PDB file of C-alpha atoms in Angstrom:
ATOM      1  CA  UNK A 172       0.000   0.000   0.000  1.00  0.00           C
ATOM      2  CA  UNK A 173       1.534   2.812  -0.857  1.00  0.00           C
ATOM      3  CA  UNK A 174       2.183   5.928   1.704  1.00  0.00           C
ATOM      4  CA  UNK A 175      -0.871   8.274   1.805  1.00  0.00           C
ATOM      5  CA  UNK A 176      -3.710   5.818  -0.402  1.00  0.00           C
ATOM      6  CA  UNK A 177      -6.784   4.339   1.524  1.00  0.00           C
ATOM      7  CA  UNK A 178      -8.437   1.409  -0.496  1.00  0.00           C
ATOM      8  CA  UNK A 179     -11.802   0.142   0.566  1.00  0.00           C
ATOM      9  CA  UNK A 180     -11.604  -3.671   0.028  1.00  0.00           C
ATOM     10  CA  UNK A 181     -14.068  -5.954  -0.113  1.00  0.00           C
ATOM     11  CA  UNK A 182     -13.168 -10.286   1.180  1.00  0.00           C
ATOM     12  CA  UNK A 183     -14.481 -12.808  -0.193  1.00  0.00           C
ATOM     13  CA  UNK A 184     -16.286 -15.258   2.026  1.00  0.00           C
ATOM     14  CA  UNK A 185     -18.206 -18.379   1.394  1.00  0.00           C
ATOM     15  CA  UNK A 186     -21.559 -16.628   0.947  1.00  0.00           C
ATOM     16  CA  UNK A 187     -21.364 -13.914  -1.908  1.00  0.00           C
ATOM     17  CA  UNK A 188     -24.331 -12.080   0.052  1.00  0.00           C
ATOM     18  CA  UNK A 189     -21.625 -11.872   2.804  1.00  0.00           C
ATOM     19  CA  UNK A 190     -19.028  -9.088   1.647  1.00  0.00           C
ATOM     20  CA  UNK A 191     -17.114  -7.365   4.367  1.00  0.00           C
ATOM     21  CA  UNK A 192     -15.479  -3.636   3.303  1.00  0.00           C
ATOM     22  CA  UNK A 193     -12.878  -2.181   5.004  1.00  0.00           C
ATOM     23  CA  UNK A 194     -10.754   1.445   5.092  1.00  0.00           C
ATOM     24  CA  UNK A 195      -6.990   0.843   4.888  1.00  0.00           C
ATOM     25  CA  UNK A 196      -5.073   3.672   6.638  1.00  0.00           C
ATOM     26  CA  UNK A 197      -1.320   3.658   6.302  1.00  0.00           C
ATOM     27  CA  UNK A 198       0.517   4.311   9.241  1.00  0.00           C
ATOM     28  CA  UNK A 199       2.757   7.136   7.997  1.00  0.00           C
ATOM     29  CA  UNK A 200       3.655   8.575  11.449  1.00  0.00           C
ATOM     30  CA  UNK A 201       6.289   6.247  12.538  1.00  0.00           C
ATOM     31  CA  UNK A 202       9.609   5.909  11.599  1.00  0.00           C
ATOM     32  CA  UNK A 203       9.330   1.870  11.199  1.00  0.00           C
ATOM     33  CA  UNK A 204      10.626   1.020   7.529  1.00  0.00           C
ATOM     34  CA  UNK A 205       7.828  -2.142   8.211  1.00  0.00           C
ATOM     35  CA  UNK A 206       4.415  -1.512   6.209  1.00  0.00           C
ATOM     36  CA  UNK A 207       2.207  -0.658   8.980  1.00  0.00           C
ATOM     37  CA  UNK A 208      -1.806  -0.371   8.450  1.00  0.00           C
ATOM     38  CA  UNK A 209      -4.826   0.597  10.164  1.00  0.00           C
ATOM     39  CA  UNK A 210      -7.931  -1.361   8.946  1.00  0.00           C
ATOM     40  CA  UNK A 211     -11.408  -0.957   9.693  1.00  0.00           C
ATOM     41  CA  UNK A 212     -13.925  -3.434   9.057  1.00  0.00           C
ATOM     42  CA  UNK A 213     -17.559  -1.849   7.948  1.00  0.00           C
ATOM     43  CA  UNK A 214     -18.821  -3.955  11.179  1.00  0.00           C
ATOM     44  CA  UNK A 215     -16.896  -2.115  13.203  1.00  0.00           C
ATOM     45  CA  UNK A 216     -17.307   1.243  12.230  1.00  0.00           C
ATOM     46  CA  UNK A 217     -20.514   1.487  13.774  1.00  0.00           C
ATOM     47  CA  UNK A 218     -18.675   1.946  17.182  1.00  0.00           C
ATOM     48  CA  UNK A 219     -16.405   4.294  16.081  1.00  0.00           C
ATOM     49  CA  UNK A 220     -17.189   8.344  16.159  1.00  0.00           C
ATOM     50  CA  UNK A 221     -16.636  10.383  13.353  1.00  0.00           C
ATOM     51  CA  UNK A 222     -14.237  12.685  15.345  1.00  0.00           C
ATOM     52  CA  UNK A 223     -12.707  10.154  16.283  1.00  0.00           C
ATOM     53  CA  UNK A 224     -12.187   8.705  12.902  1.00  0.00           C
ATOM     54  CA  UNK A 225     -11.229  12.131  11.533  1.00  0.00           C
ATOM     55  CA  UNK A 226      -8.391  12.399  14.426  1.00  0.00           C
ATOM     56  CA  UNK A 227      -6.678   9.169  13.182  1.00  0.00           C
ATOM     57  CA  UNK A 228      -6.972  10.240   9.460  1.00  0.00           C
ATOM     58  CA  UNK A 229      -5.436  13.805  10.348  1.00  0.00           C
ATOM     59  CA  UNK A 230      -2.576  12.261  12.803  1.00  0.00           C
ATOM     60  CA  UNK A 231      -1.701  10.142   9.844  1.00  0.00           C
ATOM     61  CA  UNK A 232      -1.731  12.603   7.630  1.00  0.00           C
ATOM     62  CA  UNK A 233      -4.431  11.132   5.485  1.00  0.00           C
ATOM     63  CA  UNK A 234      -5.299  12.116   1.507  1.00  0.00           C
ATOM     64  CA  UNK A 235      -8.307  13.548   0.867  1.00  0.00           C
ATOM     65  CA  UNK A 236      -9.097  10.661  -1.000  1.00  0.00           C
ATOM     66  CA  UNK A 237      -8.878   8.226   2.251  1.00  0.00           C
ATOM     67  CA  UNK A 238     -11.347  11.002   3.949  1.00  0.00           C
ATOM     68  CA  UNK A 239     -13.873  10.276   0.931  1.00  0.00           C
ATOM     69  CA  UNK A 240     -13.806   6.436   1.332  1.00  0.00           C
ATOM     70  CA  UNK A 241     -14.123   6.542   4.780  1.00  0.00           C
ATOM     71  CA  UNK A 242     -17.173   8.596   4.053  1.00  0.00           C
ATOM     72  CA  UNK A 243     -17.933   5.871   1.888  1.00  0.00           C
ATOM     73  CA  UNK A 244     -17.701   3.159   4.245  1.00  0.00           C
ATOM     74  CA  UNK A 245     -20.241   5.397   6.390  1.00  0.00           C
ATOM     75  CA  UNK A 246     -22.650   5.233   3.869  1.00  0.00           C
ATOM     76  CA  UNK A 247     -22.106   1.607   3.046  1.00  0.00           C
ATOM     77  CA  UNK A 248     -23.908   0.701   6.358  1.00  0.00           C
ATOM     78  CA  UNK A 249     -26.944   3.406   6.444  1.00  0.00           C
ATOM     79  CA  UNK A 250     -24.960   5.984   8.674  1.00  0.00           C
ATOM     80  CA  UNK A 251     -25.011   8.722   6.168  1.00  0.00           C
ATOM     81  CA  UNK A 252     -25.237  11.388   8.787  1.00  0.00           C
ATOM     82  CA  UNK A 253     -21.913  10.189  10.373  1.00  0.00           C
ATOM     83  CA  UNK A 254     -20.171  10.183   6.730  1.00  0.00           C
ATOM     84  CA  UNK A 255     -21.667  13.695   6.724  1.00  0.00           C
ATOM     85  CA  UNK A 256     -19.793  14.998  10.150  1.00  0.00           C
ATOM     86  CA  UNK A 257     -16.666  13.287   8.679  1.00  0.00           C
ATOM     87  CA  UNK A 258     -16.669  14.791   5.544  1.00  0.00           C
ATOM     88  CA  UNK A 259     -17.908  18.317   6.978  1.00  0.00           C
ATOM     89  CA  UNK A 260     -14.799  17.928   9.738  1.00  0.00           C
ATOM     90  CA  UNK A 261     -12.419  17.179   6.551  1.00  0.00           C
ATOM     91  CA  UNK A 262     -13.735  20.788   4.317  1.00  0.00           C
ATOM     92  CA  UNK A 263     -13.775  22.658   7.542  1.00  0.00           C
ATOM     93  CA  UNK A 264     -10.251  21.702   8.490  1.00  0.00           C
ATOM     94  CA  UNK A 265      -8.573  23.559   5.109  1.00  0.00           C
ATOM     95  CA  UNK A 266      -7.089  19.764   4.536  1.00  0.00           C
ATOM     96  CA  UNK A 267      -7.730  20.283   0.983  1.00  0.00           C
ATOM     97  CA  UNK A 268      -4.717  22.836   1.167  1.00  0.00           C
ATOM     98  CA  UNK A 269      -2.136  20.547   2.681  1.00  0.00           C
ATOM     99  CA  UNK A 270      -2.929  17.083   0.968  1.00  0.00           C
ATOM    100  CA  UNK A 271      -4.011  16.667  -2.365  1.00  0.00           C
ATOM    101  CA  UNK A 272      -4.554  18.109  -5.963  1.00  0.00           C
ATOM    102  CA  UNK A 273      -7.521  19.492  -7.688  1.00  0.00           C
ATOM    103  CA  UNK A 274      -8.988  15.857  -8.287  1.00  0.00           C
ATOM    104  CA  UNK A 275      -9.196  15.029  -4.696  1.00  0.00           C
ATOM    105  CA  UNK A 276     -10.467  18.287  -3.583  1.00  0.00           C
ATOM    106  CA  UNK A 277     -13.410  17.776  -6.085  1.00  0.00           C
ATOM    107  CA  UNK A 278     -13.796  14.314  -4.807  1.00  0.00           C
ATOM    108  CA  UNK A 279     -13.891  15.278  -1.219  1.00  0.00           C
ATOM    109  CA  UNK A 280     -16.680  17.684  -2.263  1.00  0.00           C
ATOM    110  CA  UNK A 281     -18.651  15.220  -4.595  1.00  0.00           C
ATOM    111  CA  UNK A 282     -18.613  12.875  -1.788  1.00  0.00           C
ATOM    112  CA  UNK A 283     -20.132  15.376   0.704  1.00  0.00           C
ATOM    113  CA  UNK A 284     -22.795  16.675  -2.031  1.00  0.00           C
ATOM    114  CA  UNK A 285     -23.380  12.470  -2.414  1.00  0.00           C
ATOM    115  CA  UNK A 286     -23.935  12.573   1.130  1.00  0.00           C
ATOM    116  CA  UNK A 287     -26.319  15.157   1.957  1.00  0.00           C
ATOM    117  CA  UNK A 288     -28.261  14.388  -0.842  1.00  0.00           C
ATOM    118  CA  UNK A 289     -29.014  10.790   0.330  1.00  0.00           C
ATOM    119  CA  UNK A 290     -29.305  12.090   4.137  1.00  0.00           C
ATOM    120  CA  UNK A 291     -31.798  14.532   3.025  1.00  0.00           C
ATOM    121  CA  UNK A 292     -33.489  11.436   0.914  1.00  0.00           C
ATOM    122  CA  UNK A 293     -33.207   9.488   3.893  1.00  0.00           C
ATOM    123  CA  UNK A 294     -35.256  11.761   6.099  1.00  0.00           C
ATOM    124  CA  UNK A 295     -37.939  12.868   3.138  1.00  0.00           C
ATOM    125  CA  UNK A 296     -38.699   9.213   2.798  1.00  0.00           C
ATOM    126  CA  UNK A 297     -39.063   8.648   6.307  1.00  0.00           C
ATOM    127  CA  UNK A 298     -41.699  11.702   6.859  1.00  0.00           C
ATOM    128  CA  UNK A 299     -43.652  10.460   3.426  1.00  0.00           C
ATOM    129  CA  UNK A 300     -44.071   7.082   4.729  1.00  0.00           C
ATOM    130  CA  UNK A 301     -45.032   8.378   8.489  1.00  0.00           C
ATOM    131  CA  UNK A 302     -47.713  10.717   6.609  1.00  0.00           C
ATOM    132  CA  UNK A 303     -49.210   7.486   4.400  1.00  0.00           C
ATOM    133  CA  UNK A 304     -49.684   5.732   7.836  1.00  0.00           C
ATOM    134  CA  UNK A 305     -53.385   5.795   8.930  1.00  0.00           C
ATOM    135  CA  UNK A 306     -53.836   7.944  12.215  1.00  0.00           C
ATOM    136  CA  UNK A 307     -54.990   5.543  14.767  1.00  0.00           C
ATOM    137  CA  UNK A 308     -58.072   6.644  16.823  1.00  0.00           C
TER     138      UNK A 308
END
């Protein structure tokens, strides 16, 4: 893995229905000449906060790109308002000054446009299907 790339991957396992993802962060603040990793498993991410995702992504000096897929990986499980914080925490930060060029700045943005647009679909779906229920009496 080369320094500064995240890579969502997906495992194979016996039942094709039965795809784990994961976010690969490189360790790039040690001096070890060893390939060193962080990886997140889509099962886990549900117990991890978004700060406290974006914390580990700055401290490694993460691209842009890695703050997208992580965003991603949000999204992947239905927590598209935690992908949101991330990716809000990543354009607030001025990141896009210190780590990559024009096509991960426009990705970073894409991603959060992606994201509020399906959080905002999200919640209009939910309030048209509460309003189709029958009022109980």
């Amino acid at each position: 893995v080369a320094k500064d790339s995240m890579e969502i991957d997906s495992h194979p396992s016996e039942l094709e229905d039965d795809i784990s993802k994961s976010l690969i962060v490189p360790i790039t603040s040690t001096s070890s000449s060893s390939a060193s990793y962080i990886e997140i498993f889509d099962n886990e991410l549900n117990e991890i906060n978004p700060s406290l995702l974006a914390k580990v992504l700055k401290d490694e000096d993460s691209s842009l790109s890695t703050w997208s897929d992580a965003a991603l990986l949000y999204v992947s499980i239905q927590k598209e308002a935690e992908a949101m914080e991330l990716l809000n925490i990543a354009c607030e930060d001025g990141l896009e000054g210190k780590c990559g060029n024009r096509e991960h700045r426009v990705r970073l943005l894409a991603s959060a446009g992606i994201t509020a647009l399906t959080l905002a679909s999200t919640h209009t779906s939910k309030r048209t299907s509460a309003s189709l229920r029958p009022e109980e009496e």
